[in-house]
């Protein structure tokens, strides 16, 4: 009886021991790293990004232009060479929308004729095969319509991002340096990795 009570009392103390060790570990972390993180966050907040008006190209204007007329934002950003690519994507997708829709209409009419016991242009296909083809071409048509919206959205994103990057420094003074990095996190914990630094 005594052994069981001892085991039970040790079991109930286990969570408290775990919490005590956890609190001790949290207090053992040096406060300097926390202070350094606070200083870094304050320095990040002090260096606010430049307002949109200071950029050579206004991202809001470029996005609105591309929303009204696809490609207009690219022309505004000085990247008119992208306009033929955008419209080639639109025209290709519209062609496939029409192609898939024609095939869908053909198989749907054949399915209706089969249900009415009328001759169809696919005499070798039974009703199940006609239903599969109707579903297949309808799904393809819907996907190409969805892809048209994706092309339109990419047109807006490209105009906006390109206008944001119009103020990006691409002078010859920029240097990209990749070097090894060794850092000590805790008393006996070390971290080794690569650091990428952009100097300008």
Short mmCIF file of C-alpha atoms in Angstrom, two decimals:
data_model
loop_
_atom_site.label_atom_id
_atom_site.label_comp_id
_atom_site.label_asym_id
_atom_site.label_seq_id
_atom_site.Cartn_x
_atom_site.Cartn_y
_atom_site.Cartn_z
CA UNK A 1 0.00 0.00 0.00
CA UNK A 2 2.83 2.36 0.83
CA UNK A 3 4.57 1.69 -2.49
CA UNK A 4 1.47 2.63 -4.50
CA UNK A 5 0.99 5.88 -2.56
CA UNK A 6 4.63 6.81 -3.10
CA UNK A 7 4.33 6.20 -6.83
CA UNK A 8 1.16 8.25 -6.99
CA UNK A 9 2.69 11.17 -5.09
CA UNK A 10 5.76 11.13 -7.36
CA UNK A 11 3.50 11.12 -10.42
CA UNK A 12 1.59 14.17 -9.21
CA UNK A 13 4.86 16.04 -8.55
CA UNK A 14 6.19 15.38 -12.05
CA UNK A 15 4.32 18.25 -13.79
CA UNK A 16 5.49 20.71 -11.15
CA UNK A 17 9.07 19.58 -11.57
CA UNK A 18 8.75 19.98 -15.37
CA UNK A 19 7.30 23.51 -14.97
CA UNK A 20 10.09 24.43 -12.58
CA UNK A 21 12.75 23.29 -15.02
CA UNK A 22 11.02 25.17 -17.84
CA UNK A 23 10.93 28.42 -15.86
CA UNK A 24 14.57 27.97 -14.83
CA UNK A 25 15.54 27.46 -18.50
CA UNK A 26 13.67 30.59 -19.55
CA UNK A 27 15.41 32.64 -16.87
CA UNK A 28 18.79 31.23 -17.87
CA UNK A 29 18.55 32.77 -21.36
CA UNK A 30 20.68 35.94 -21.41
CA UNK A 31 18.70 39.14 -21.47
CA UNK A 32 21.21 40.74 -23.81
CA UNK A 33 19.82 38.89 -26.82
CA UNK A 34 16.34 40.16 -25.98
CA UNK A 35 17.62 43.72 -25.66
CA UNK A 36 19.44 43.36 -28.97
CA UNK A 37 16.22 42.16 -30.66
CA UNK A 38 14.35 45.17 -29.24
CA UNK A 39 17.03 47.53 -30.55
CA UNK A 40 16.91 45.89 -33.98
CA UNK A 41 13.11 46.14 -34.12
CA UNK A 42 13.29 49.80 -33.12
CA UNK A 43 15.88 50.49 -35.82
CA UNK A 44 13.64 48.75 -38.39
CA UNK A 45 10.69 50.88 -37.35
CA UNK A 46 12.81 54.04 -37.58
CA UNK A 47 13.77 53.26 -41.19
CA UNK A 48 10.27 53.42 -42.62
CA UNK A 49 9.92 52.61 -46.32
CA UNK A 50 9.73 55.51 -48.69
CA UNK A 51 6.25 56.75 -49.52
CA UNK A 52 4.79 55.76 -52.87
CA UNK A 53 4.95 59.35 -54.11
CA UNK A 54 8.77 59.34 -53.89
CA UNK A 55 9.10 56.40 -56.31
CA UNK A 56 9.76 57.19 -60.00
CA UNK A 57 6.59 55.26 -60.92
CA UNK A 58 3.44 55.22 -58.81
CA UNK A 59 2.39 51.58 -58.12
CA UNK A 60 -1.24 52.56 -57.49
CA UNK A 61 -1.48 54.36 -60.83
CA UNK A 62 0.20 51.47 -62.66
CA UNK A 63 -2.23 48.97 -61.12
CA UNK A 64 -5.30 51.09 -61.97
CA UNK A 65 -4.12 51.54 -65.55
CA UNK A 66 -3.60 47.79 -65.96
CA UNK A 67 -7.00 47.11 -64.40
CA UNK A 68 -8.73 49.41 -66.89
CA UNK A 69 -6.71 48.28 -69.92
CA UNK A 70 -4.37 45.28 -69.55
CA UNK A 71 -0.86 46.31 -70.53
CA UNK A 72 -1.37 50.02 -69.89
CA UNK A 73 0.43 49.79 -66.56
CA UNK A 74 3.39 48.11 -68.26
CA UNK A 75 3.54 50.95 -70.81
CA UNK A 76 3.40 53.47 -67.93
CA UNK A 77 6.32 51.65 -66.25
CA UNK A 78 8.35 51.83 -69.46
CA UNK A 79 8.11 48.08 -70.15
CA UNK A 80 6.03 48.15 -73.33
CA UNK A 81 7.72 44.95 -74.54
CA UNK A 82 5.55 43.01 -72.06
CA UNK A 83 2.29 44.08 -73.74
CA UNK A 84 2.51 41.59 -76.68
CA UNK A 85 3.20 38.79 -74.20
CA UNK A 86 0.11 39.71 -72.16
CA UNK A 87 -2.17 39.86 -75.18
CA UNK A 88 -0.69 36.67 -76.64
CA UNK A 89 -1.63 34.97 -73.38
CA UNK A 90 -5.15 36.40 -73.54
CA UNK A 91 -5.70 35.41 -77.18
CA UNK A 92 -4.30 31.90 -76.70
CA UNK A 93 -6.52 31.32 -73.69
CA UNK A 94 -9.61 32.69 -75.47
CA UNK A 95 -8.92 30.32 -78.38
CA UNK A 96 -8.83 27.33 -76.02
CA UNK A 97 -12.00 28.53 -74.27
CA UNK A 98 -13.81 28.52 -77.60
CA UNK A 99 -12.30 25.18 -78.64
CA UNK A 100 -13.28 23.44 -75.40
CA UNK A 101 -16.73 25.03 -75.47
CA UNK A 102 -17.35 23.79 -79.05
CA UNK A 103 -16.39 20.26 -78.08
CA UNK A 104 -18.58 20.48 -75.00
CA UNK A 105 -21.55 21.63 -77.10
CA UNK A 106 -21.05 18.80 -79.62
CA UNK A 107 -21.01 16.07 -76.97
CA UNK A 108 -23.87 17.66 -75.04
CA UNK A 109 -26.05 17.70 -78.18
CA UNK A 110 -25.10 14.07 -78.84
CA UNK A 111 -26.07 13.19 -75.28
CA UNK A 112 -29.46 14.89 -75.66
CA UNK A 113 -30.01 13.06 -78.96
CA UNK A 114 -29.08 9.75 -77.32
CA UNK A 115 -31.56 10.37 -74.50
CA UNK A 116 -34.29 11.06 -77.09
CA UNK A 117 -33.43 7.87 -79.05
CA UNK A 118 -32.23 9.90 -82.00
CA UNK A 119 -29.15 9.12 -84.14
CA UNK A 120 -25.91 10.82 -83.01
CA UNK A 121 -22.64 11.66 -84.72
CA UNK A 122 -20.92 9.26 -82.29
CA UNK A 123 -22.65 5.93 -82.93
CA UNK A 124 -19.87 3.95 -81.25
CA UNK A 125 -20.23 5.76 -77.90
CA UNK A 126 -22.79 4.71 -75.34
CA UNK A 127 -24.45 7.09 -72.87
CA UNK A 128 -21.76 6.72 -70.19
CA UNK A 129 -19.01 7.60 -72.66
CA UNK A 130 -20.99 10.63 -73.83
CA UNK A 131 -21.45 11.79 -70.23
CA UNK A 132 -17.71 11.41 -69.59
CA UNK A 133 -16.89 13.50 -72.65
CA UNK A 134 -19.41 16.18 -71.69
CA UNK A 135 -17.89 16.43 -68.21
CA UNK A 136 -14.34 16.42 -69.60
CA UNK A 137 -14.82 19.24 -72.09
CA UNK A 138 -16.92 21.30 -69.69
CA UNK A 139 -14.19 21.01 -67.03
CA UNK A 140 -11.54 22.03 -69.57
CA UNK A 141 -13.62 25.03 -70.63
CA UNK A 142 -14.12 26.14 -67.02
CA UNK A 143 -10.41 25.79 -66.28
CA UNK A 144 -9.44 27.89 -69.28
CA UNK A 145 -11.94 30.57 -68.17
CA UNK A 146 -10.31 30.50 -64.73
CA UNK A 147 -6.89 30.77 -66.35
CA UNK A 148 -8.08 33.91 -68.14
CA UNK A 149 -8.69 35.49 -64.73
CA UNK A 150 -5.21 34.32 -63.63
CA UNK A 151 -3.60 36.07 -66.62
CA UNK A 152 -5.52 39.25 -65.79
CA UNK A 153 -4.38 39.05 -62.16
CA UNK A 154 -0.75 38.48 -63.17
CA UNK A 155 -1.01 41.55 -65.38
CA UNK A 156 -2.02 43.62 -62.33
CA UNK A 157 0.66 42.10 -60.07
CA UNK A 158 3.38 42.66 -62.67
CA UNK A 159 2.44 46.32 -63.11
CA UNK A 160 2.36 46.91 -59.35
CA UNK A 161 5.63 45.11 -58.56
CA UNK A 162 7.42 46.70 -61.50
CA UNK A 163 6.39 50.17 -60.31
CA UNK A 164 7.57 49.36 -56.77
CA UNK A 165 10.95 48.25 -58.14
CA UNK A 166 11.32 51.42 -60.22
CA UNK A 167 13.10 53.03 -57.26
CA UNK A 168 15.43 50.07 -56.69
CA UNK A 169 19.11 50.96 -56.92
CA UNK A 170 20.85 48.99 -59.68
CA UNK A 171 24.06 51.05 -59.83
CA UNK A 172 27.53 49.54 -60.17
CA UNK A 173 28.25 50.18 -56.46
CA UNK A 174 26.09 47.21 -55.42
CA UNK A 175 28.04 44.18 -54.18
CA UNK A 176 26.54 40.84 -53.14
CA UNK A 177 28.76 38.98 -50.67
CA UNK A 178 28.18 35.38 -49.53
CA UNK A 179 30.36 34.38 -46.60
CA UNK A 180 30.34 31.79 -43.79
CA UNK A 181 28.95 32.84 -40.44
CA UNK A 182 29.66 31.47 -36.95
CA UNK A 183 27.44 32.55 -34.08
CA UNK A 184 27.16 31.53 -30.42
CA UNK A 185 23.55 31.44 -29.23
CA UNK A 186 23.92 30.11 -25.66
CA UNK A 187 26.82 29.05 -23.47
CA UNK A 188 27.40 25.76 -25.30
CA UNK A 189 25.22 26.16 -28.39
CA UNK A 190 26.83 27.32 -31.62
CA UNK A 191 25.35 27.95 -35.03
CA UNK A 192 27.18 27.71 -38.34
CA UNK A 193 25.74 28.89 -41.65
CA UNK A 194 26.02 31.25 -44.60
CA UNK A 195 25.23 34.95 -44.62
CA UNK A 196 24.28 36.96 -47.69
CA UNK A 197 25.14 40.65 -47.49
CA UNK A 198 24.23 43.35 -49.98
CA UNK A 199 26.65 46.27 -49.80
CA UNK A 200 25.98 49.56 -51.53
#
